[in-house]
Short mmCIF file of C-alpha atoms in Angstrom, two decimals:
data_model
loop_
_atom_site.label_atom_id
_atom_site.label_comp_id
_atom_site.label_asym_id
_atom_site.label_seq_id
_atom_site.Cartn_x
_atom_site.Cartn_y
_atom_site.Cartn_z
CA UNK A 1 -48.30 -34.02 38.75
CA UNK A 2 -45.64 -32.79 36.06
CA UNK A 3 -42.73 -34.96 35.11
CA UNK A 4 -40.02 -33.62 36.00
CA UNK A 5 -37.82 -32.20 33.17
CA UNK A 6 -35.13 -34.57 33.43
CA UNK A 7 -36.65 -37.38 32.92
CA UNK A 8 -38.52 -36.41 30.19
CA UNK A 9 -37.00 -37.28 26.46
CA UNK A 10 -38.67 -34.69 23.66
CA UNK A 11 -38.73 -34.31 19.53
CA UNK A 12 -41.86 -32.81 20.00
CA UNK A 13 -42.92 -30.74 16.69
CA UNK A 14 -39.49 -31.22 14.87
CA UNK A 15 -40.85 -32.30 11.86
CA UNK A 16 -37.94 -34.88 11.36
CA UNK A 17 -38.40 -37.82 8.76
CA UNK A 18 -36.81 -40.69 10.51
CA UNK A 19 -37.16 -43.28 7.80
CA UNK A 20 -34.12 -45.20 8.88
CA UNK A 21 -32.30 -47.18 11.61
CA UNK A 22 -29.32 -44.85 10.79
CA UNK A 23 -31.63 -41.81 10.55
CA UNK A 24 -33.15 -41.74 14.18
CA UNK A 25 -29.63 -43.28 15.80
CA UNK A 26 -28.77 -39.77 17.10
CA UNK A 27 -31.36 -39.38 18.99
CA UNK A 28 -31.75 -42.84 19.94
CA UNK A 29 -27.97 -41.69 21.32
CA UNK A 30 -29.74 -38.95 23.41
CA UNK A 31 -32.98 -41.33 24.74
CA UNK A 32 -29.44 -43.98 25.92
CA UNK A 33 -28.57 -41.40 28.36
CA UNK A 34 -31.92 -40.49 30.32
CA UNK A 35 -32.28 -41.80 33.14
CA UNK A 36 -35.32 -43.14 34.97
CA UNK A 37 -37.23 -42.10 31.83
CA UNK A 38 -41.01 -41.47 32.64
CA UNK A 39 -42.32 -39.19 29.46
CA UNK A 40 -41.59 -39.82 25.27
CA UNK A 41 -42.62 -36.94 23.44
CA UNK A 42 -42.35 -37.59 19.54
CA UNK A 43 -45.23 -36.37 17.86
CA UNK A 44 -44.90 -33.82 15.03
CA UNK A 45 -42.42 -35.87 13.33
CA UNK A 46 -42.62 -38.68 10.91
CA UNK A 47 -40.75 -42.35 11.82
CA UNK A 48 -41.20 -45.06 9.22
CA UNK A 49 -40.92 -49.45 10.12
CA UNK A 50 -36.88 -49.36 10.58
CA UNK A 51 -36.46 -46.74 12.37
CA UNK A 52 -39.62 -47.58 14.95
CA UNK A 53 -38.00 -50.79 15.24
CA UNK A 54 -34.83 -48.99 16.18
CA UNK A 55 -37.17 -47.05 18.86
CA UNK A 56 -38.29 -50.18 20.29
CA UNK A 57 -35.32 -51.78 20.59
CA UNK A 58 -34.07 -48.65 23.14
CA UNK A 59 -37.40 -48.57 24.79
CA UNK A 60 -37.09 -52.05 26.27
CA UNK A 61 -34.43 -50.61 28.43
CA UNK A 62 -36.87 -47.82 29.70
CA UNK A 63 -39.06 -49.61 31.81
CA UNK A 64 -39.89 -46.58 33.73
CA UNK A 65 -41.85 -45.23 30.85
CA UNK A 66 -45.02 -43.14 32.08
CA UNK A 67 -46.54 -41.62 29.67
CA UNK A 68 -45.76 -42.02 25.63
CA UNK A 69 -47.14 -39.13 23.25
CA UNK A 70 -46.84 -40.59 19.64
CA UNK A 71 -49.45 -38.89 18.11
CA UNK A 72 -49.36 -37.36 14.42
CA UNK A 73 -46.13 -39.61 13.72
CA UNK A 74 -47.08 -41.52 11.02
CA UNK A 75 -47.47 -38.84 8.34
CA UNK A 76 -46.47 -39.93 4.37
CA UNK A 77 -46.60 -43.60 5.31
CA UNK A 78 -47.83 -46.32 3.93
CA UNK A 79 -50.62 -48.39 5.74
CA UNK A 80 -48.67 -51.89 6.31
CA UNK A 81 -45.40 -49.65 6.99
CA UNK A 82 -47.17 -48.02 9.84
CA UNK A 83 -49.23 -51.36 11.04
CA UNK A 84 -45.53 -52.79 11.55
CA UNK A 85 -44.26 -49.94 13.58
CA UNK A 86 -47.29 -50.52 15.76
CA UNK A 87 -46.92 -53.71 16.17
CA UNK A 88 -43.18 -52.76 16.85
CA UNK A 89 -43.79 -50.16 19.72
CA UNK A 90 -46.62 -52.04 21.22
CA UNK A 91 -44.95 -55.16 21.55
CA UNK A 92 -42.45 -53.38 23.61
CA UNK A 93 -45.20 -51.49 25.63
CA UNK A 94 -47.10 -53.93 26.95
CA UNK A 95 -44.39 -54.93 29.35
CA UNK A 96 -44.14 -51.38 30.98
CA UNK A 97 -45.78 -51.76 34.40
CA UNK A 98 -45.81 -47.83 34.56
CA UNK A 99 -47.34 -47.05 31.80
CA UNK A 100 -50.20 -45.00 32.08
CA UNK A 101 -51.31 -43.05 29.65
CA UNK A 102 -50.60 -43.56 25.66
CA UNK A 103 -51.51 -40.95 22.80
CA UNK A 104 -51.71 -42.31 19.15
CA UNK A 105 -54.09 -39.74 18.43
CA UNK A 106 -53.75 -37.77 14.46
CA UNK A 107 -52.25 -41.25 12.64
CA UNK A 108 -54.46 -42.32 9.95
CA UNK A 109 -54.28 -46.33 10.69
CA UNK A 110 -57.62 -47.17 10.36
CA UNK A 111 -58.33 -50.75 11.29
CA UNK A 112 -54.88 -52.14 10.25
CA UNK A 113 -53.55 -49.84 13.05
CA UNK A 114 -56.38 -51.21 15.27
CA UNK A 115 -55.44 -54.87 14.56
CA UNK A 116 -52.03 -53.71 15.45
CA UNK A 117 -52.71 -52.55 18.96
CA UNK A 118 -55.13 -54.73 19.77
CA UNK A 119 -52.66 -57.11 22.09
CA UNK A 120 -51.59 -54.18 24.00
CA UNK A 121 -54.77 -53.11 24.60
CA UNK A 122 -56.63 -56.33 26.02
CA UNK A 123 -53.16 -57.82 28.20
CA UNK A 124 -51.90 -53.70 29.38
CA UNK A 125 -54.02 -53.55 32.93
CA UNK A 126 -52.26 -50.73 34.08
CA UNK A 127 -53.22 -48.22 31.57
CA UNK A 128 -55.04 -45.28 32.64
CA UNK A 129 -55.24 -42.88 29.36
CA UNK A 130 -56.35 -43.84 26.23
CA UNK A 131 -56.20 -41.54 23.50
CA UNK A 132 -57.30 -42.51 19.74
CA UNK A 133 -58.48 -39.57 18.49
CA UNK A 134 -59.22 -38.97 14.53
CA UNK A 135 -57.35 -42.17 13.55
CA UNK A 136 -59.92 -43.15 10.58
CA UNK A 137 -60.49 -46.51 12.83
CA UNK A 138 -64.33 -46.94 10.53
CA UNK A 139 -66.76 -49.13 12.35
CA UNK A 140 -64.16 -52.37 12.05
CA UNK A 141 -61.27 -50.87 13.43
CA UNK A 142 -63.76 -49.42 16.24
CA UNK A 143 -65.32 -52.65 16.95
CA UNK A 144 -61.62 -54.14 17.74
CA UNK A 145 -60.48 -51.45 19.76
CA UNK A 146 -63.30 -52.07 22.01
CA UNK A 147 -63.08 -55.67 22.01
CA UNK A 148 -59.59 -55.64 23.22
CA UNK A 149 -61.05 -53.41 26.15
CA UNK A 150 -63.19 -55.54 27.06
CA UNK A 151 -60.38 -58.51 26.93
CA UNK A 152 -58.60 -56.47 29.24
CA UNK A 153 -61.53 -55.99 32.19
CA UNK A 154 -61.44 -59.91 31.82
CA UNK A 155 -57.82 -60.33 32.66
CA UNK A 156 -58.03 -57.60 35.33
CA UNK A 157 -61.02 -59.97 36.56
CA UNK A 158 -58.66 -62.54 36.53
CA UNK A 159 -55.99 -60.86 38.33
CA UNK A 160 -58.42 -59.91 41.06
CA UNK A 161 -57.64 -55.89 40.36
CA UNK A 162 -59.71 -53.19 38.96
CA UNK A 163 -59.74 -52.03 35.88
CA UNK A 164 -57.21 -48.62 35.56
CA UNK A 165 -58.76 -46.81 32.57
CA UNK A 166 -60.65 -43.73 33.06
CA UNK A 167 -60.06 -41.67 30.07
CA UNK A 168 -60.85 -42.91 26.39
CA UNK A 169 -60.38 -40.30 23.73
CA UNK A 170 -61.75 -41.67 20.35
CA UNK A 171 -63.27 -38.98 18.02
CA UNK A 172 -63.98 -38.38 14.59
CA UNK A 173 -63.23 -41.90 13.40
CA UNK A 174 -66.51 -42.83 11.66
CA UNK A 175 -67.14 -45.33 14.22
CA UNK A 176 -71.08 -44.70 13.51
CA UNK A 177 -73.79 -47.18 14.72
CA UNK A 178 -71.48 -50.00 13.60
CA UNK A 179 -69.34 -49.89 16.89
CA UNK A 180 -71.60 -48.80 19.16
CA UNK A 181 -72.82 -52.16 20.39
CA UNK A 182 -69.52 -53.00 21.22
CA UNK A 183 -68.26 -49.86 22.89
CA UNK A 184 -71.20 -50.24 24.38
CA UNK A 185 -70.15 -53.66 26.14
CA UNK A 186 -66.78 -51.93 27.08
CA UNK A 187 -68.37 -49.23 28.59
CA UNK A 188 -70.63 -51.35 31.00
CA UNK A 189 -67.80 -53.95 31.35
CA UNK A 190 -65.17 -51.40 32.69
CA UNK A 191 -67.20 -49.41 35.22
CA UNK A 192 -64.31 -47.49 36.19
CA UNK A 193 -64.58 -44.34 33.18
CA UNK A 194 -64.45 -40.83 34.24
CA UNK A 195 -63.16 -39.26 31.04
CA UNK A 196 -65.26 -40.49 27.51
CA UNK A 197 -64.71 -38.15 24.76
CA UNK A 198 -66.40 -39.75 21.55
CA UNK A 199 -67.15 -36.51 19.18
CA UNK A 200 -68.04 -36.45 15.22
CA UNK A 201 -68.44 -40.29 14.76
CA UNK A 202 -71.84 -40.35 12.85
CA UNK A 203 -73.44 -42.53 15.37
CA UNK A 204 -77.42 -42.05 15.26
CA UNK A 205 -79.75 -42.25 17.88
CA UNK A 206 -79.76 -46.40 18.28
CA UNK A 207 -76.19 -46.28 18.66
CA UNK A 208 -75.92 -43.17 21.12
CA UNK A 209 -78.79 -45.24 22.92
CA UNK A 210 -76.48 -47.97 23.23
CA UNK A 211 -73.62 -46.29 24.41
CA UNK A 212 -74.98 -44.07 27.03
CA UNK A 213 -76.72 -47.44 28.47
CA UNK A 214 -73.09 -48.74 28.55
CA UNK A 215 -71.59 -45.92 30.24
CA UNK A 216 -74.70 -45.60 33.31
CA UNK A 217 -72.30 -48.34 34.76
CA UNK A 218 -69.83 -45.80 35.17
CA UNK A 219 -70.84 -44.13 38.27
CA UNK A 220 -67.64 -41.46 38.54
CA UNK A 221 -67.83 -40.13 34.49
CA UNK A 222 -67.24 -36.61 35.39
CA UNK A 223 -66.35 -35.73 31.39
CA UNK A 224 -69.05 -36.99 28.16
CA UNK A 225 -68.42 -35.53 25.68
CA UNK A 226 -70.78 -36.31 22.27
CA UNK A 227 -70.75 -33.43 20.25
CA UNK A 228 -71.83 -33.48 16.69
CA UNK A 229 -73.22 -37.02 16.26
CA UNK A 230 -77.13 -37.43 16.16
CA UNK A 231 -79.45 -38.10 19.10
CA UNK A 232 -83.23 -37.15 18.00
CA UNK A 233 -85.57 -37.94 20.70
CA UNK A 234 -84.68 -41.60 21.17
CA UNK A 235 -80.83 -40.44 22.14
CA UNK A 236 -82.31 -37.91 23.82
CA UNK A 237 -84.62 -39.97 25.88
CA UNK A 238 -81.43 -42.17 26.62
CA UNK A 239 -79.22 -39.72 28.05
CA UNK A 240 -81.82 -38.59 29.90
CA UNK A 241 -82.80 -41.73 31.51
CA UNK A 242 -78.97 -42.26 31.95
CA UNK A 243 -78.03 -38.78 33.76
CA UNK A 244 -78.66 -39.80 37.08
CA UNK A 245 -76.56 -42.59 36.96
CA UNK A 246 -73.64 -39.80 36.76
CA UNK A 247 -73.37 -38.15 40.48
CA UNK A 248 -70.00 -36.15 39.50
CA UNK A 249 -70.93 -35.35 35.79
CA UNK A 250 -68.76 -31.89 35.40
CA UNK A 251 -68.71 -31.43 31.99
CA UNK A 252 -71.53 -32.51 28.92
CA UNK A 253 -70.48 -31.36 25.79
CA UNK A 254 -73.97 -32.17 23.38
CA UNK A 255 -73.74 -29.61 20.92
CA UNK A 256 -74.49 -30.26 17.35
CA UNK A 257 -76.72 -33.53 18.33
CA UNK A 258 -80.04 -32.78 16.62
CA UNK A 259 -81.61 -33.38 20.48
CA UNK A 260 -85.21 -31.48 18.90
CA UNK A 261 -87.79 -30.12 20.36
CA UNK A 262 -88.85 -32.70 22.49
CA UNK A 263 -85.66 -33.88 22.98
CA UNK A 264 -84.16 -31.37 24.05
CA UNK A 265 -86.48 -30.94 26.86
CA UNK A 266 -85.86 -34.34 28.03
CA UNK A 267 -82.45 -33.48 28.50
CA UNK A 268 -82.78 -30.03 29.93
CA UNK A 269 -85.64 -31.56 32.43
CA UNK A 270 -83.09 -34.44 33.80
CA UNK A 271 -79.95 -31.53 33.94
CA UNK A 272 -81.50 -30.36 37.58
CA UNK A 273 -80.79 -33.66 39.44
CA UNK A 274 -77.03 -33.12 38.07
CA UNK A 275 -75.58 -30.22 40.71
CA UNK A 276 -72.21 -30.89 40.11
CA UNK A 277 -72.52 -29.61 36.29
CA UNK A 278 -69.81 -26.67 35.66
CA UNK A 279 -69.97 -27.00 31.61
CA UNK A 280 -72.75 -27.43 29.31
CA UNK A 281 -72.95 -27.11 25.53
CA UNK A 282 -76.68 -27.50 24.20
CA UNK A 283 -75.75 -25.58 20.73
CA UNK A 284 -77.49 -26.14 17.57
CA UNK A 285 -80.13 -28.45 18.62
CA UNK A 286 -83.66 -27.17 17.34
CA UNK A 287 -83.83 -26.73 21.40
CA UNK A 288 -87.48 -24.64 21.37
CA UNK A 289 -88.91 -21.67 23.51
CA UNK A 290 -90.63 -24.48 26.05
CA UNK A 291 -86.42 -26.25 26.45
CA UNK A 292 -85.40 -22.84 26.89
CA UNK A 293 -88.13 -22.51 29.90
CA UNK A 294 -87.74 -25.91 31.22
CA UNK A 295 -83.69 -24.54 31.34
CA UNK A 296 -84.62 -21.43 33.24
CA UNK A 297 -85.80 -23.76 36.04
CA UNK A 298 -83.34 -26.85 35.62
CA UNK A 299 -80.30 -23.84 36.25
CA UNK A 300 -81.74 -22.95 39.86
CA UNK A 301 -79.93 -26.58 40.80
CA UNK A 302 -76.82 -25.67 39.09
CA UNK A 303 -74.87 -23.40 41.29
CA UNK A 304 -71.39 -24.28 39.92
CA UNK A 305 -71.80 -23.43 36.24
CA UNK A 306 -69.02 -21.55 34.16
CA UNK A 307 -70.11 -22.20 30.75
CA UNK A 308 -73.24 -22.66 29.04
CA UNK A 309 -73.44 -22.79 25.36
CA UNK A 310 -77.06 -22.33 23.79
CA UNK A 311 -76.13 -20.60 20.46
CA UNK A 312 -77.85 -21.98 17.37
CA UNK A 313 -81.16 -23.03 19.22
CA UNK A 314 -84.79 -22.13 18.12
CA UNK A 315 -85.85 -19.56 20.13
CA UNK A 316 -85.22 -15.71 20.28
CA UNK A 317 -82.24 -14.56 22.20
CA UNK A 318 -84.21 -11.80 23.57
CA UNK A 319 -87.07 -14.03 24.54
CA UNK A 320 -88.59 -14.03 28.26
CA UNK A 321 -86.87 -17.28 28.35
CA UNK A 322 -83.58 -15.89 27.46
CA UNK A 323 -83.98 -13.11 30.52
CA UNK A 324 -85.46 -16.33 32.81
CA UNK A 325 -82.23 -17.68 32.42
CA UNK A 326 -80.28 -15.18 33.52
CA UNK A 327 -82.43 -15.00 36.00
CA UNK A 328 -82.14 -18.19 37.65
CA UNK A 329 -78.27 -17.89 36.93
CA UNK A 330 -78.19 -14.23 38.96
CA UNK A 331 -79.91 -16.06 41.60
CA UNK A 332 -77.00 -18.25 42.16
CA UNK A 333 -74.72 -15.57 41.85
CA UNK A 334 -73.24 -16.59 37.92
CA UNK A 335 -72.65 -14.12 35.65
CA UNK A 336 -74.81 -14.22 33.01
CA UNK A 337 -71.79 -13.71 30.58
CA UNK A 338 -71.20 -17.41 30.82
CA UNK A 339 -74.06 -18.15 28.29
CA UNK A 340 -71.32 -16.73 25.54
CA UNK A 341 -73.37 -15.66 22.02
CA UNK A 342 -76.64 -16.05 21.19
CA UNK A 343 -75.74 -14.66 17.52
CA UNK A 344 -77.48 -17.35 15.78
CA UNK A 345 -80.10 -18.28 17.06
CA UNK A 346 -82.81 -19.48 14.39
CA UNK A 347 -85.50 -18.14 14.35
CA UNK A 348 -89.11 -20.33 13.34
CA UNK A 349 -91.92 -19.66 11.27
CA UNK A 350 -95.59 -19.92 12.50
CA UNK A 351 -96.01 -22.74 10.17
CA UNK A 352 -92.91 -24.17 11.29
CA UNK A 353 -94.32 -23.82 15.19
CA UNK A 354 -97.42 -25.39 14.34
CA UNK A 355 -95.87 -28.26 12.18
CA UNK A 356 -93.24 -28.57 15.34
CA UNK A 357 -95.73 -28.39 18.03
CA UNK A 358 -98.42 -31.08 15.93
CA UNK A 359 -95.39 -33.74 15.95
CA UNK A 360 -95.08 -33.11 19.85
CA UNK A 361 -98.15 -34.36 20.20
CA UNK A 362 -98.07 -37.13 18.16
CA UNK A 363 -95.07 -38.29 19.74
CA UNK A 364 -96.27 -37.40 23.22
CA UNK A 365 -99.76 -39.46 22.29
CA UNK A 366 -97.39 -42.54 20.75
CA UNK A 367 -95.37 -42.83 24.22
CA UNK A 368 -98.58 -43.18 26.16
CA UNK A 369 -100.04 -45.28 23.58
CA UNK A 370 -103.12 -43.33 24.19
CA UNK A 371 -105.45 -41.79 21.27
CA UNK A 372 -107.32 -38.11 21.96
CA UNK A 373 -111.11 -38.43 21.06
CA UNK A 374 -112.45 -35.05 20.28
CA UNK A 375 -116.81 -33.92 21.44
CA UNK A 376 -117.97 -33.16 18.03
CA UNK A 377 -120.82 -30.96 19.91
CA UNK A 378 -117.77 -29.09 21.64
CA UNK A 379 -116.50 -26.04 21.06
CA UNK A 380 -113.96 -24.97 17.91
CA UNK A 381 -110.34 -26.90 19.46
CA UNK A 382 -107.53 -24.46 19.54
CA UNK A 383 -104.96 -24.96 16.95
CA UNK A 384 -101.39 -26.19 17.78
CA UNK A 385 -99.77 -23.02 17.40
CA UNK A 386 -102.40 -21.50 19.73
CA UNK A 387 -101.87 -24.51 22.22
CA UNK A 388 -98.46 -23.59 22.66
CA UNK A 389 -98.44 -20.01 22.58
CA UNK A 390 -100.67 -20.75 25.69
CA UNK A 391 -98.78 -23.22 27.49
CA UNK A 392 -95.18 -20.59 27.03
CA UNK A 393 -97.66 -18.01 28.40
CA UNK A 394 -98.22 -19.96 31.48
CA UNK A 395 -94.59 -21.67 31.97
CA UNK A 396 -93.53 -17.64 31.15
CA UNK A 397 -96.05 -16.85 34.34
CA UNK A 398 -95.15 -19.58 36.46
CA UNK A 399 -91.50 -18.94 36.22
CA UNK A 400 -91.48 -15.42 37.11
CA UNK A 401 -93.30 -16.61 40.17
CA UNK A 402 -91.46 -18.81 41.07
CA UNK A 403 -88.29 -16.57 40.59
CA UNK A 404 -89.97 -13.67 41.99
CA UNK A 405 -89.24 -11.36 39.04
#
């Protein structure tokens, strides 16, 4: 529901340098006379220690305070400066019962700004939004934002109330494998997530492991979004394993995540279980011509789909895959137009396709911990290459059947 307009106070995008008490005391004037105020807009501007302090020192009179946007306020100041106008505006914060959602998104705090927050974060029970996003936290400042979160499930255990946060925003921040462990712990600790949106952290595929064990918990996620960090099959295997744990998954944004080959048909296998899917981004993930197939079937499940993204995968947009999918997409009555651009799709080598297909196998062979043992009186053994033009020829066959095309 929107706030209404009068009880909303905005210097959004002013581009004001409030450095002072005396500089920001005009509009402190202004904030005085709103009543019952429920949204602070200040982002787009830049407030330094005295004149947060200033802020603060209004706020506590606001106790009706909703919903506080101070993201990208910070700009030209110094580290400690800004840790002290954290400390400032969270102190005063934390005693808002209505608080629900807070946006410190596009300040470059790193883990002083962490530190900062930290007691807001593990004694505020009420808060429903969390939104760190690009805030150069590292893997310390990471590690103590999540920490504090899970503080705060243990005082809502305490209280006897569940925990209120469903959305955490927290990308790009180089929280890499570092924090994932204790994300991870957050994750599993909170149970009540519906929203994570965790994009371009470096985190490889022990850390992704880790977190989307962590987030299984959360039975309502209806939003993951992962984009641009690294899963390989490991991560792949993961999410897989974790996808049925997610009954209202909407929206899984995985492009840019290295998924591979096999990987990638983990994924694409464990997708058909997850009806409720209306957005999927599978870009640039060496996804191969056997994903592709595996897709083609996986999308006769998804009848709600808007958006697919496949661009930048490893098979040939005008492939018998490609035409499957759109396919199994007519047959639900979706436009194929959702798929968007297959302008870049790379294309692979035959010694590429046999190097690719020979590691399948010696991946498949190490999960099954089983050897092959070759007749030496048999006849000449295919290659890989001709193995898996084979196998596509069949999949190619059975899916047409199946689809009656």
């Amino acid at each position: 529901m929107a706030t209404p307009a009068d009880r909303i106070y905005s210097l959004e995008g002013k581009g004001l340098k409030l450095t002072t008490a005396e500089d920001i005391e005009p509009y402190l004037e202004e904030l005085r006379n709103v009543e019952n105020l429920e949204e602070l807009r200040l982002n787009g501007n830049t407030i330094g220690a005295e004149a947060a302090e200033a802020l603060a020192s209004v706020l506590k009179t606001k106790p009706t305070l909703k919903i506080a946007t101070l993201h990208d306020i910070f700009t030209s100041r110094l580290k400690d400066e800004v840790k002290q106008s954290v400390i400032a505006l969270c102190g005063v914060l934390v005693d808002f019962p209505n608080l629900i959602e807070l946006n410190l998104s596009d300040n470059a705090f790193g883990p002083l700004g962490a530190e900062a927050m930290s007691e807001f974060l593990s004694k505020h029970t009420g808060l429903q939004v969390l939104k760190l996003n690009n805030n150069g936290l590292g893997i310390h400042g990471g590690t103590t934002i999540a920490n504090a979160l899970i503080k705060c499930q243990a005082e809502c255990e305490r209280l006897g109330k569940e925990p209120a946060l469903h959305t955490i925003v927290c990308g790009r921040n180089r929280l890499e494998n570092g924090a994932a462990p204790a994300f991870a712990k957050a994750f599993a600790a909170l149970k009540s997530l519906r929203e994570v949106r965790m994009p371009q952290n470096g985190i490889r595929p022990e850390g992704i492991a880790e977190l989307v064990s962590g987030l299984a918990s959360n039975t309502k996620l209806a939003i993951l979004d992962l984009q641009d960090n690294t899963f390989t099959h490991s991560g792949s295997a993961a999410l897989a394993s974790a996808l049925p744990s997610w009954a209202a998954l909407e929206h899984l944004n995985i492009g840019d995540c290295l998924l591979g080959s096999t990987g990638g048909r983990l994924v694409i296998e464990a997708l058909k279980d997850r009806a409720t899917l209306k957005i999927v981004n599978l870009q640039y993930n060496e996804i191969e011509m056997d994903g592709a197939l595996a897709l083609a079937e996986s999308l006769r499940t998804l009848k709600l789909l808007e958006s697919l993204e496949l661009n930048g995968n490893r098979f040939d947009a005008e492939s018998n895959a490609v035409e499957l999918i759109k396919t199994a997409l007519s047959e639900n009555d979706i436009d194929d137009d959702i798929i968007g651009s297959l302008s870049d799709m790379e294309e692979i080598t035959d010694d590429e396709g046999e190097s690719e297909s020979e590691k399948s196998e010696e991946e498949e062979e190490e999960e099954k911990g089983t050897t092959a043992a070759m007749d030496a009186d048999s006849v000449r053994p295919k290659t890989a290459s001709e193995t898996l033009e084979d196998e596509l020829a069949d999949l190619v066959s059975q899916m047409k059947q199946q689809l009656n095309v």
